[in-house]
Amino acid sequence: MPSKLLLTSLLLQVAFTTAYPDIARRVAQSKAKRQTVPATPFPEYPGLPSHAAFNSFNASAQLVDVTGTHAWIAPGPNDIRGPCPGLNAAANHNYLPRNGIATYETVETGLFEAYGLDQSATQVLQQTTTFFDGDPASQRWSIGYHSDATSSLGPLQGLLGEETGICAYGHLKSEGDASITRGDFLAPEMNSNCASYPVFFQELLDLATEMNGGNINAPVLAAHQNNRKLYSIANNPNYFSPAFAGVAFTPAAHLFVFELMANHSAEYPRGLLTPSVLESFFSYTRASDGSLNYTYGYERIPENWYRRSLEDLWTLPDILEAVAQQCLSYPQTCAVGGNTNGVNTFSGVDIGDISGGVFNSASLTNPSELGCFISQNIQAEAPSSLQNVFDGVALINALALIPIQLLPALAPLGSCPGLPPGKTVSEYGMGYPGSTIQNSGPRANGP
C-alpha cells in the first residue's frame, strides 16, 4: 500500500503544477499591488556590521557533506516534513533526524554543521518550539504537522489537545501568515501552511530579477516579506499577525533564506544565492518548458555547496538586528493585528497594550527593545500554550520546566529587568476572526 507521505507528495505535485493555470494572472495582479519601496533602504548585509566587511573563505571547512551518512534520501512512509525548507533539507540529509522529529541534541549540532547557525539562535528556536509546538519534557518537536512521537507520555496520555508540530495547527505559535512561499492556514484557498505554492515562489524569483538581476539577496527577501503581507491582507479575510510569529519568526525566516542558504566562495565570501540553489533548497525542479514543479518534502542541499564561515556565524544578535532593520525599512511588516471584517480591513494592535505600556511600535526598530519585547511575549504565551495541551500532573510538570529550560534560553534576548507580564494572543486578538489558536482538528496530520 503506498505510504501517506508518498501519496501526499504525488498529489501535491500534480495539484500545484496543474491547478493554477492562471498563475501568470495571479503574479501580474500581485505585482500591481505590491509596494517595494522601503521607508529606508534595507542593507545588503543585515545583522551586525561585521558581516558587510567579512572577506574570508575556507573551502575545506565550509564545504557541507552531502555524501555517505549525509547523502540525500527522500522522506519515507512515516517521515514528517513541513514549512521550513532549511529544516526539511537538514532532515533529508540526516543533519536532523530523517523522521522529522527534532531533538535538543540534533538542533544544537545539526543546524550548526549544515548552515552555520549559531547556538545562541538554535537554543531559542529549540525551547520556544518545544514549549509552543512540542514537548518540553522530551525536548522533541515535529518539523511539520502533529506526531505522537514527540510526546514524552506516549499517544495515550489523555491530553486536552495535541502537540501540534510547527505547521497545520502550529499556526500563530511559531508559524504565521505571509510566509515565504507557504499558504495562510485560514485563507479561503491555497491554505496549506506546510506546503509551498509555485505562485509565491515565482513572485520571489521575479522580484529578484527586478531588484537584483536574478540573484536573491537580503533586500529582495525584505521586500518579498512586505509583499507577502500585503497579499495576505488583500486575499485572506482571516489574516492575522501575532507578536511572536508575525513580528519575530516570519521576518527572521525570510532573512534565513539568504543568510543560511547562500553559497560561498573565494569570489563571494559573504554569499551568493542563485535561483538554481534556491530551487534545490525549496524542492523545485524545472519542466522542459521551464515551468516550476514542486514536490512536497524533497528539499535538498546542493552538491558543492559551501555554508557561511564558522568565523562569520549567524547569531541571535544578528537576527534581532536584522528584524529591527526590517521593521525600520517596512514598518507595516511588523504591525501586529489583522483583518477584522473581510479582506483589506487590517486593524493594528497597540504594542503598548500588549506590553503593559513598556514598548511601542518604534521599539521594534531597536534591537535591544525588540529582544525584550519578544522575550516578554514568549513568556506570556508559554503557559497558555501548555494549558491547551496538558492537564493534571502533566501540566504541573510542564509548567515547572519554564524557569529551568525556557527562561535560560531567552536570556540572550537581552537584560530586561522589571518587565510586566505581557498579553497573550487570546487576550489582544479578541475581535479578529483569524486569531483563534487551535491545537487539534481534521487538518492535524498532513499538509
PDB file of C-alpha atoms in Angstrom, residues 32-330:
ATOM      1  CA  ALA A  32       0.391  45.635  -9.493  1.00  0.00           C
ATOM      2  CA  LYS A  33      -0.492  45.807  -5.794  1.00  0.00           C
ATOM      3  CA  ARG A  34       2.857  45.421  -4.156  1.00  0.00           C
ATOM      4  CA  GLN A  35       4.825  48.200  -2.555  1.00  0.00           C
ATOM      5  CA  THR A  36       8.562  47.550  -2.709  1.00  0.00           C
ATOM      6  CA  VAL A  37       9.949  50.992  -1.889  1.00  0.00           C
ATOM      7  CA  PRO A  38      11.243  50.821   1.683  1.00  0.00           C
ATOM      8  CA  ALA A  39      10.942  53.707   4.115  1.00  0.00           C
ATOM      9  CA  THR A  40      14.719  53.445   4.427  1.00  0.00           C
ATOM     10  CA  PRO A  41      16.968  51.211   2.309  1.00  0.00           C
ATOM     11  CA  PHE A  42      17.334  47.684   3.630  1.00  0.00           C
ATOM     12  CA  PRO A  43      21.034  46.763   3.978  1.00  0.00           C
ATOM     13  CA  GLU A  44      22.619  44.316   1.572  1.00  0.00           C
ATOM     14  CA  TYR A  45      24.200  42.562   4.547  1.00  0.00           C
ATOM     15  CA  PRO A  46      21.853  42.843   7.524  1.00  0.00           C
ATOM     16  CA  GLY A  47      22.705  41.906  11.073  1.00  0.00           C
ATOM     17  CA  LEU A  48      25.793  43.091  12.874  1.00  0.00           C
ATOM     18  CA  PRO A  49      28.118  45.425  10.892  1.00  0.00           C
ATOM     19  CA  SER A  50      30.957  42.886  10.784  1.00  0.00           C
ATOM     20  CA  HIS A  51      29.186  40.825   8.102  1.00  0.00           C
ATOM     21  CA  ALA A  52      29.454  43.543   5.472  1.00  0.00           C
ATOM     22  CA  ALA A  53      33.248  43.564   5.815  1.00  0.00           C
ATOM     23  CA  PHE A  54      33.806  39.816   6.115  1.00  0.00           C
ATOM     24  CA  ASN A  55      36.211  38.629   3.436  1.00  0.00           C
ATOM     25  CA  SER A  56      37.454  35.132   4.259  1.00  0.00           C
ATOM     26  CA  PHE A  57      36.775  31.727   2.706  1.00  0.00           C
ATOM     27  CA  ASN A  58      37.987  28.272   3.708  1.00  0.00           C
ATOM     28  CA  ALA A  59      36.815  25.669   1.209  1.00  0.00           C
ATOM     29  CA  SER A  60      37.621  22.594   3.286  1.00  0.00           C
ATOM     30  CA  ALA A  61      35.954  23.998   6.406  1.00  0.00           C
ATOM     31  CA  GLN A  62      32.857  25.343   4.656  1.00  0.00           C
ATOM     32  CA  LEU A  63      32.009  22.525   2.235  1.00  0.00           C
ATOM     33  CA  VAL A  64      28.882  20.768   3.514  1.00  0.00           C
ATOM     34  CA  ASP A  65      28.977  16.993   3.295  1.00  0.00           C
ATOM     35  CA  VAL A  66      26.100  15.539   1.247  1.00  0.00           C
ATOM     36  CA  THR A  67      27.586  12.046   0.900  1.00  0.00           C
ATOM     37  CA  GLY A  68      27.557   8.867   2.976  1.00  0.00           C
ATOM     38  CA  THR A  69      25.634   9.411   6.199  1.00  0.00           C
ATOM     39  CA  HIS A  70      24.557  12.805   4.893  1.00  0.00           C
ATOM     40  CA  ALA A  71      23.502  11.673   1.425  1.00  0.00           C
ATOM     41  CA  TRP A  72      20.073  12.910   0.321  1.00  0.00           C
ATOM     42  CA  ILE A  73      17.315  10.340   0.877  1.00  0.00           C
ATOM     43  CA  ALA A  74      13.680  11.033   0.068  1.00  0.00           C
ATOM     44  CA  PRO A  75      11.409  11.006   3.136  1.00  0.00           C
ATOM     45  CA  GLY A  76       9.880   7.624   3.867  1.00  0.00           C
ATOM     46  CA  PRO A  77       6.358   6.494   4.760  1.00  0.00           C
ATOM     47  CA  ASN A  78       6.352   7.832   8.305  1.00  0.00           C
ATOM     48  CA  ASP A  79       8.788  10.722   7.906  1.00  0.00           C
ATOM     49  CA  ILE A  80       7.422  14.212   8.514  1.00  0.00           C
ATOM     50  CA  ARG A  81       8.308  17.316   6.544  1.00  0.00           C
ATOM     51  CA  GLY A  82       6.890  20.805   6.993  1.00  0.00           C
ATOM     52  CA  PRO A  83       7.019  24.508   6.152  1.00  0.00           C
ATOM     53  CA  CYS A  84      10.724  25.273   6.656  1.00  0.00           C
ATOM     54  CA  PRO A  85      12.873  24.298   3.665  1.00  0.00           C
ATOM     55  CA  GLY A  86      16.037  24.511   5.743  1.00  0.00           C
ATOM     56  CA  LEU A  87      14.708  22.049   8.325  1.00  0.00           C
ATOM     57  CA  ASN A  88      13.377  19.733   5.606  1.00  0.00           C
ATOM     58  CA  ALA A  89      16.687  19.725   3.754  1.00  0.00           C
ATOM     59  CA  ALA A  90      18.554  19.105   7.013  1.00  0.00           C
ATOM     60  CA  ALA A  91      16.328  16.087   7.704  1.00  0.00           C
ATOM     61  CA  ASN A  92      16.709  14.746   4.171  1.00  0.00           C
ATOM     62  CA  HIS A  93      20.492  14.848   4.688  1.00  0.00           C
ATOM     63  CA  ASN A  94      20.435  13.486   8.252  1.00  0.00           C
ATOM     64  CA  TYR A  95      21.599  16.699   9.890  1.00  0.00           C
ATOM     65  CA  LEU A  96      18.271  16.465  11.713  1.00  0.00           C
ATOM     66  CA  PRO A  97      16.604  13.072  12.267  1.00  0.00           C
ATOM     67  CA  ARG A  98      15.252  11.712   8.998  1.00  0.00           C
ATOM     68  CA  ASN A  99      11.891  11.024  10.633  1.00  0.00           C
ATOM     69  CA  GLY A 100      11.329  14.776  11.065  1.00  0.00           C
ATOM     70  CA  ILE A 101      11.224  14.699  14.861  1.00  0.00           C
ATOM     71  CA  ALA A 102      13.753  17.273  16.063  1.00  0.00           C
ATOM     72  CA  THR A 103      15.572  16.806  19.356  1.00  0.00           C
ATOM     73  CA  TYR A 104      17.652  19.119  21.515  1.00  0.00           C
ATOM     74  CA  GLU A 105      20.938  17.489  20.532  1.00  0.00           C
ATOM     75  CA  THR A 106      20.283  17.426  16.789  1.00  0.00           C
ATOM     76  CA  VAL A 107      19.027  21.008  16.621  1.00  0.00           C
ATOM     77  CA  GLU A 108      22.088  22.231  18.520  1.00  0.00           C
ATOM     78  CA  THR A 109      24.581  20.354  16.340  1.00  0.00           C
ATOM     79  CA  GLY A 110      22.827  19.731  13.031  1.00  0.00           C
ATOM     80  CA  LEU A 111      21.813  23.288  12.150  1.00  0.00           C
ATOM     81  CA  PHE A 112      25.280  24.495  13.120  1.00  0.00           C
ATOM     82  CA  GLU A 113      27.010  21.890  10.954  1.00  0.00           C
ATOM     83  CA  ALA A 114      24.718  22.307   7.957  1.00  0.00           C
ATOM     84  CA  TYR A 115      24.194  26.081   7.925  1.00  0.00           C
ATOM     85  CA  GLY A 116      26.468  27.834  10.399  1.00  0.00           C
ATOM     86  CA  LEU A 117      23.539  28.849  12.607  1.00  0.00           C
ATOM     87  CA  ASP A 118      24.969  29.830  15.968  1.00  0.00           C
ATOM     88  CA  GLN A 119      23.793  28.084  19.107  1.00  0.00           C
ATOM     89  CA  SER A 120      22.584  31.359  20.621  1.00  0.00           C
ATOM     90  CA  ALA A 121      19.894  31.171  17.929  1.00  0.00           C
ATOM     91  CA  THR A 122      19.264  27.422  17.979  1.00  0.00           C
ATOM     92  CA  GLN A 123      18.660  27.440  21.746  1.00  0.00           C
ATOM     93  CA  VAL A 124      15.866  29.983  21.404  1.00  0.00           C
ATOM     94  CA  LEU A 125      14.457  28.042  18.428  1.00  0.00           C
ATOM     95  CA  GLN A 126      14.596  24.765  20.343  1.00  0.00           C
ATOM     96  CA  GLN A 127      12.991  25.948  23.552  1.00  0.00           C
ATOM     97  CA  THR A 128      10.259  28.160  22.116  1.00  0.00           C
ATOM     98  CA  THR A 129       9.293  25.437  19.666  1.00  0.00           C
ATOM     99  CA  THR A 130       9.158  22.682  22.272  1.00  0.00           C
ATOM    100  CA  PHE A 131       7.041  24.838  24.606  1.00  0.00           C
ATOM    101  CA  PHE A 132       4.738  26.084  21.827  1.00  0.00           C
ATOM    102  CA  ASP A 133       4.539  23.138  19.428  1.00  0.00           C
ATOM    103  CA  GLY A 134       6.220  20.111  21.001  1.00  0.00           C
ATOM    104  CA  ASP A 135       7.025  18.511  24.316  1.00  0.00           C
ATOM    105  CA  PRO A 136       9.246  20.382  26.809  1.00  0.00           C
ATOM    106  CA  ALA A 137       9.858  17.198  28.812  1.00  0.00           C
ATOM    107  CA  SER A 138      11.068  15.089  25.895  1.00  0.00           C
ATOM    108  CA  GLN A 139      12.569  18.123  24.108  1.00  0.00           C
ATOM    109  CA  ARG A 140      11.117  16.755  20.883  1.00  0.00           C
ATOM    110  CA  TRP A 141       9.078  18.617  18.264  1.00  0.00           C
ATOM    111  CA  SER A 142       7.832  17.896  14.778  1.00  0.00           C
ATOM    112  CA  ILE A 143       9.286  19.909  11.884  1.00  0.00           C
ATOM    113  CA  GLY A 144       5.889  19.569  10.211  1.00  0.00           C
ATOM    114  CA  TYR A 145       2.480  18.511  11.432  1.00  0.00           C
ATOM    115  CA  HIS A 146       1.417  16.582  14.539  1.00  0.00           C
ATOM    116  CA  SER A 147       3.137  13.332  15.504  1.00  0.00           C
ATOM    117  CA  ASP A 148       2.664  11.158  18.574  1.00  0.00           C
ATOM    118  CA  ALA A 149       6.444  10.605  18.507  1.00  0.00           C
ATOM    119  CA  THR A 150       7.093  13.978  20.160  1.00  0.00           C
ATOM    120  CA  SER A 151       5.278  13.124  23.374  1.00  0.00           C
ATOM    121  CA  SER A 152       7.122  12.059  26.495  1.00  0.00           C
ATOM    122  CA  LEU A 153       3.985  10.251  27.683  1.00  0.00           C
ATOM    123  CA  GLY A 154       3.055   8.407  24.506  1.00  0.00           C
ATOM    124  CA  PRO A 155      -0.143   8.657  22.430  1.00  0.00           C
ATOM    125  CA  LEU A 156      -2.479   7.509  25.248  1.00  0.00           C
ATOM    126  CA  GLN A 157      -1.806  10.279  27.714  1.00  0.00           C
ATOM    127  CA  GLY A 158      -5.253  11.890  27.944  1.00  0.00           C
ATOM    128  CA  LEU A 159      -4.231  15.314  26.763  1.00  0.00           C
ATOM    129  CA  LEU A 160      -6.547  18.251  26.248  1.00  0.00           C
ATOM    130  CA  GLY A 161      -5.032  18.845  22.803  1.00  0.00           C
ATOM    131  CA  GLU A 162      -2.218  17.658  20.597  1.00  0.00           C
ATOM    132  CA  GLU A 163       1.412  18.652  20.348  1.00  0.00           C
ATOM    133  CA  THR A 164       0.923  20.315  17.013  1.00  0.00           C
ATOM    134  CA  GLY A 165       4.293  20.491  15.286  1.00  0.00           C
ATOM    135  CA  ILE A 166       5.231  23.749  13.586  1.00  0.00           C
ATOM    136  CA  CYS A 167       2.629  23.721  10.801  1.00  0.00           C
ATOM    137  CA  ALA A 168      -1.066  22.835  10.471  1.00  0.00           C
ATOM    138  CA  TYR A 169      -2.339  23.652  13.991  1.00  0.00           C
ATOM    139  CA  GLY A 170       1.047  25.105  14.896  1.00  0.00           C
ATOM    140  CA  HIS A 171      -0.417  28.203  13.245  1.00  0.00           C
ATOM    141  CA  LEU A 172       0.060  31.500  15.137  1.00  0.00           C
ATOM    142  CA  LYS A 173       2.547  29.968  17.574  1.00  0.00           C
ATOM    143  CA  SER A 174       5.790  29.518  15.635  1.00  0.00           C
ATOM    144  CA  GLU A 175       4.254  29.609  12.160  1.00  0.00           C
ATOM    145  CA  GLY A 176       2.432  32.674  10.888  1.00  0.00           C
ATOM    146  CA  ASP A 177       0.650  34.042   7.835  1.00  0.00           C
ATOM    147  CA  ALA A 178       2.505  35.700   4.942  1.00  0.00           C
ATOM    148  CA  SER A 179       5.346  33.192   4.936  1.00  0.00           C
ATOM    149  CA  ILE A 180       7.897  32.970   2.124  1.00  0.00           C
ATOM    150  CA  THR A 181       6.047  30.517  -0.153  1.00  0.00           C
ATOM    151  CA  ARG A 182       3.565  28.702   2.101  1.00  0.00           C
ATOM    152  CA  GLY A 183      -0.117  29.490   2.322  1.00  0.00           C
ATOM    153  CA  ASP A 184      -2.126  31.136   5.104  1.00  0.00           C
ATOM    154  CA  PHE A 185      -3.750  28.404   7.191  1.00  0.00           C
ATOM    155  CA  LEU A 186      -7.185  30.081   7.362  1.00  0.00           C
ATOM    156  CA  ALA A 187      -7.234  31.530   3.836  1.00  0.00           C
ATOM    157  CA  PRO A 188     -10.101  30.518   1.539  1.00  0.00           C
ATOM    158  CA  GLU A 189      -7.689  28.956  -0.999  1.00  0.00           C
ATOM    159  CA  MET A 190      -4.015  27.949  -1.184  1.00  0.00           C
ATOM    160  CA  ASN A 191      -4.211  27.412   2.571  1.00  0.00           C
ATOM    161  CA  SER A 192      -1.650  24.753   3.381  1.00  0.00           C
ATOM    162  CA  ASN A 193       0.856  26.271   5.760  1.00  0.00           C
ATOM    163  CA  CYS A 194       3.041  23.167   5.374  1.00  0.00           C
ATOM    164  CA  ALA A 195       3.399  23.128   1.570  1.00  0.00           C
ATOM    165  CA  SER A 196       4.939  25.596  -0.865  1.00  0.00           C
ATOM    166  CA  TYR A 197       2.945  27.250  -3.664  1.00  0.00           C
ATOM    167  CA  PRO A 198       4.658  27.905  -7.022  1.00  0.00           C
ATOM    168  CA  VAL A 199       2.881  31.242  -7.452  1.00  0.00           C
ATOM    169  CA  PHE A 200       4.603  32.650  -4.359  1.00  0.00           C
ATOM    170  CA  PHE A 201       7.947  31.112  -5.236  1.00  0.00           C
ATOM    171  CA  GLN A 202       7.741  32.624  -8.724  1.00  0.00           C
ATOM    172  CA  GLU A 203       6.959  36.017  -7.238  1.00  0.00           C
ATOM    173  CA  LEU A 204      10.192  35.833  -5.259  1.00  0.00           C
ATOM    174  CA  LEU A 205      12.179  34.932  -8.372  1.00  0.00           C
ATOM    175  CA  ASP A 206      10.550  37.731 -10.362  1.00  0.00           C
ATOM    176  CA  LEU A 207      11.270  40.228  -7.624  1.00  0.00           C
ATOM    177  CA  ALA A 208      14.919  39.121  -7.566  1.00  0.00           C
ATOM    178  CA  THR A 209      15.090  39.746 -11.313  1.00  0.00           C
ATOM    179  CA  GLU A 210      13.605  43.219 -10.936  1.00  0.00           C
ATOM    180  CA  MET A 211      15.703  44.269  -7.968  1.00  0.00           C
ATOM    181  CA  ASN A 212      18.975  42.360  -8.371  1.00  0.00           C
ATOM    182  CA  GLY A 213      19.262  40.947 -11.870  1.00  0.00           C
ATOM    183  CA  GLY A 214      18.061  37.483 -10.835  1.00  0.00           C
ATOM    184  CA  ASN A 215      20.052  36.513  -7.763  1.00  0.00           C
ATOM    185  CA  ILE A 216      18.335  36.597  -4.400  1.00  0.00           C
ATOM    186  CA  ASN A 217      19.758  38.865  -1.705  1.00  0.00           C
ATOM    187  CA  ALA A 218      18.626  40.250   1.642  1.00  0.00           C
ATOM    188  CA  PRO A 219      16.923  43.403   0.266  1.00  0.00           C
ATOM    189  CA  VAL A 220      14.920  41.201  -2.128  1.00  0.00           C
ATOM    190  CA  LEU A 221      13.762  38.999   0.743  1.00  0.00           C
ATOM    191  CA  ALA A 222      12.863  42.002   2.896  1.00  0.00           C
ATOM    192  CA  ALA A 223      10.731  43.397   0.069  1.00  0.00           C
ATOM    193  CA  HIS A 224       9.197  39.963  -0.553  1.00  0.00           C
ATOM    194  CA  GLN A 225       8.192  39.770   3.111  1.00  0.00           C
ATOM    195  CA  ASN A 226       6.429  43.093   2.763  1.00  0.00           C
ATOM    196  CA  ASN A 227       4.708  41.968  -0.437  1.00  0.00           C
ATOM    197  CA  ARG A 228       3.536  38.724   1.106  1.00  0.00           C
ATOM    198  CA  LYS A 229       1.906  40.598   3.979  1.00  0.00           C
ATOM    199  CA  LEU A 230       0.152  42.960   1.562  1.00  0.00           C
ATOM    200  CA  TYR A 231      -1.024  39.947  -0.441  1.00  0.00           C
ATOM    201  CA  SER A 232      -2.419  38.235   2.658  1.00  0.00           C
ATOM    202  CA  ILE A 233      -4.269  41.346   3.787  1.00  0.00           C
ATOM    203  CA  ALA A 234      -5.809  41.649   0.304  1.00  0.00           C
ATOM    204  CA  ASN A 235      -6.706  37.959  -0.131  1.00  0.00           C
ATOM    205  CA  ASN A 236      -7.207  36.342   3.265  1.00  0.00           C
ATOM    206  CA  PRO A 237     -10.175  37.625   5.294  1.00  0.00           C
ATOM    207  CA  ASN A 238      -8.742  35.755   8.300  1.00  0.00           C
ATOM    208  CA  TYR A 239      -5.247  37.210   8.074  1.00  0.00           C
ATOM    209  CA  PHE A 240      -3.693  37.788  11.492  1.00  0.00           C
ATOM    210  CA  SER A 241      -0.145  38.652  12.569  1.00  0.00           C
ATOM    211  CA  PRO A 242       0.614  37.931  16.246  1.00  0.00           C
ATOM    212  CA  ALA A 243       3.516  39.404  18.160  1.00  0.00           C
ATOM    213  CA  PHE A 244       5.919  36.450  18.070  1.00  0.00           C
ATOM    214  CA  ALA A 245       5.077  34.531  14.899  1.00  0.00           C
ATOM    215  CA  GLY A 246       4.303  37.709  12.958  1.00  0.00           C
ATOM    216  CA  VAL A 247       6.908  40.199  14.153  1.00  0.00           C
ATOM    217  CA  ALA A 248       9.824  37.910  15.024  1.00  0.00           C
ATOM    218  CA  PHE A 249       9.542  34.486  13.437  1.00  0.00           C
ATOM    219  CA  THR A 250       8.257  35.254   9.942  1.00  0.00           C
ATOM    220  CA  PRO A 251      10.650  38.146   9.144  1.00  0.00           C
ATOM    221  CA  ALA A 252      13.556  36.149  10.580  1.00  0.00           C
ATOM    222  CA  ALA A 253      12.620  33.165   8.407  1.00  0.00           C
ATOM    223  CA  HIS A 254      12.653  35.322   5.265  1.00  0.00           C
ATOM    224  CA  LEU A 255      16.164  36.512   6.018  1.00  0.00           C
ATOM    225  CA  PHE A 256      17.320  32.976   6.856  1.00  0.00           C
ATOM    226  CA  VAL A 257      16.916  32.213   3.155  1.00  0.00           C
ATOM    227  CA  PHE A 258      19.907  34.321   2.179  1.00  0.00           C
ATOM    228  CA  GLU A 259      21.875  34.098   5.400  1.00  0.00           C
ATOM    229  CA  LEU A 260      21.722  30.297   5.624  1.00  0.00           C
ATOM    230  CA  MET A 261      21.243  29.167   2.006  1.00  0.00           C
ATOM    231  CA  ALA A 262      23.621  31.366   0.007  1.00  0.00           C
ATOM    232  CA  ASN A 263      26.613  29.540  -1.479  1.00  0.00           C
ATOM    233  CA  HIS A 264      30.050  30.846  -0.511  1.00  0.00           C
ATOM    234  CA  SER A 265      33.326  31.009  -2.374  1.00  0.00           C
ATOM    235  CA  ALA A 266      36.558  32.971  -2.527  1.00  0.00           C
ATOM    236  CA  GLU A 267      34.841  35.278  -5.015  1.00  0.00           C
ATOM    237  CA  TYR A 268      31.723  35.590  -2.831  1.00  0.00           C
ATOM    238  CA  PRO A 269      32.841  35.137   0.802  1.00  0.00           C
ATOM    239  CA  ARG A 270      29.627  36.796   2.024  1.00  0.00           C
ATOM    240  CA  GLY A 271      27.492  34.512  -0.119  1.00  0.00           C
ATOM    241  CA  LEU A 272      25.703  34.335  -3.460  1.00  0.00           C
ATOM    242  CA  LEU A 273      22.198  32.885  -3.779  1.00  0.00           C
ATOM    243  CA  THR A 274      21.257  31.936  -7.320  1.00  0.00           C
ATOM    244  CA  PRO A 275      17.817  30.762  -8.462  1.00  0.00           C
ATOM    245  CA  SER A 276      19.111  27.226  -9.046  1.00  0.00           C
ATOM    246  CA  VAL A 277      20.405  26.934  -5.483  1.00  0.00           C
ATOM    247  CA  LEU A 278      17.146  28.338  -4.148  1.00  0.00           C
ATOM    248  CA  GLU A 279      15.132  25.851  -6.223  1.00  0.00           C
ATOM    249  CA  SER A 280      17.091  22.947  -4.744  1.00  0.00           C
ATOM    250  CA  PHE A 281      16.534  24.134  -1.183  1.00  0.00           C
ATOM    251  CA  PHE A 282      12.812  24.742  -1.795  1.00  0.00           C
ATOM    252  CA  SER A 283      12.170  21.418  -3.575  1.00  0.00           C
ATOM    253  CA  TYR A 284      11.519  22.845  -7.035  1.00  0.00           C
ATOM    254  CA  THR A 285      12.599  21.481 -10.406  1.00  0.00           C
ATOM    255  CA  ARG A 286      12.090  22.826 -13.898  1.00  0.00           C
ATOM    256  CA  ALA A 287       9.982  21.096 -16.554  1.00  0.00           C
ATOM    257  CA  SER A 288      11.143  21.024 -20.160  1.00  0.00           C
ATOM    258  CA  ASP A 289       9.056  24.130 -20.863  1.00  0.00           C
ATOM    259  CA  GLY A 290      10.695  25.978 -17.974  1.00  0.00           C
ATOM    260  CA  SER A 291       7.698  25.815 -15.635  1.00  0.00           C
ATOM    261  CA  LEU A 292       8.153  25.094 -11.933  1.00  0.00           C
ATOM    262  CA  ASN A 293       7.407  21.678 -10.445  1.00  0.00           C
ATOM    263  CA  TYR A 294       7.164  21.348  -6.664  1.00  0.00           C
ATOM    264  CA  THR A 295       7.429  18.066  -4.762  1.00  0.00           C
ATOM    265  CA  TYR A 296       6.434  18.084  -1.103  1.00  0.00           C
ATOM    266  CA  GLY A 297       9.280  17.287   1.258  1.00  0.00           C
ATOM    267  CA  TYR A 298      12.100  16.812  -1.289  1.00  0.00           C
ATOM    268  CA  GLU A 299      14.243  19.785  -0.247  1.00  0.00           C
ATOM    269  CA  ARG A 300      17.940  19.223  -0.943  1.00  0.00           C
ATOM    270  CA  ILE A 301      21.288  20.778  -0.039  1.00  0.00           C
ATOM    271  CA  PRO A 302      23.040  21.209  -3.415  1.00  0.00           C
ATOM    272  CA  GLU A 303      26.295  19.447  -4.203  1.00  0.00           C
ATOM    273  CA  ASN A 304      29.399  21.620  -3.954  1.00  0.00           C
ATOM    274  CA  TRP A 305      27.618  23.929  -1.560  1.00  0.00           C
ATOM    275  CA  TYR A 306      29.626  25.912   0.977  1.00  0.00           C
ATOM    276  CA  ARG A 307      27.964  27.229   4.138  1.00  0.00           C
ATOM    277  CA  ARG A 308      28.807  30.554   5.733  1.00  0.00           C
ATOM    278  CA  SER A 309      32.149  30.674   7.517  1.00  0.00           C
ATOM    279  CA  LEU A 310      32.376  29.495  11.094  1.00  0.00           C
ATOM    280  CA  GLU A 311      34.146  32.805  11.672  1.00  0.00           C
ATOM    281  CA  ASP A 312      31.006  34.583  10.461  1.00  0.00           C
ATOM    282  CA  LEU A 313      28.127  32.689  12.091  1.00  0.00           C
ATOM    283  CA  TRP A 314      24.526  33.898  12.001  1.00  0.00           C
ATOM    284  CA  THR A 315      23.752  34.616  15.649  1.00  0.00           C
ATOM    285  CA  LEU A 316      20.813  35.675  17.787  1.00  0.00           C
ATOM    286  CA  PRO A 317      22.110  39.294  17.928  1.00  0.00           C
ATOM    287  CA  ASP A 318      22.211  39.223  14.113  1.00  0.00           C
ATOM    288  CA  ILE A 319      18.606  38.059  13.980  1.00  0.00           C
ATOM    289  CA  LEU A 320      17.471  40.839  16.311  1.00  0.00           C
ATOM    290  CA  GLU A 321      19.424  43.431  14.339  1.00  0.00           C
ATOM    291  CA  ALA A 322      18.060  42.166  11.009  1.00  0.00           C
ATOM    292  CA  VAL A 323      14.422  42.024  12.164  1.00  0.00           C
ATOM    293  CA  ALA A 324      14.764  45.553  13.591  1.00  0.00           C
ATOM    294  CA  GLN A 325      16.120  46.640  10.204  1.00  0.00           C
ATOM    295  CA  GLN A 326      13.086  45.022   8.549  1.00  0.00           C
ATOM    296  CA  CYS A 327      10.763  46.927  10.891  1.00  0.00           C
ATOM    297  CA  LEU A 328      12.567  50.173  10.057  1.00  0.00           C
ATOM    298  CA  SER A 329      12.509  49.649   6.283  1.00  0.00           C
ATOM    299  CA  TYR A 330       8.993  48.207   6.078  1.00  0.00           C
TER     300      TYR A 330
END
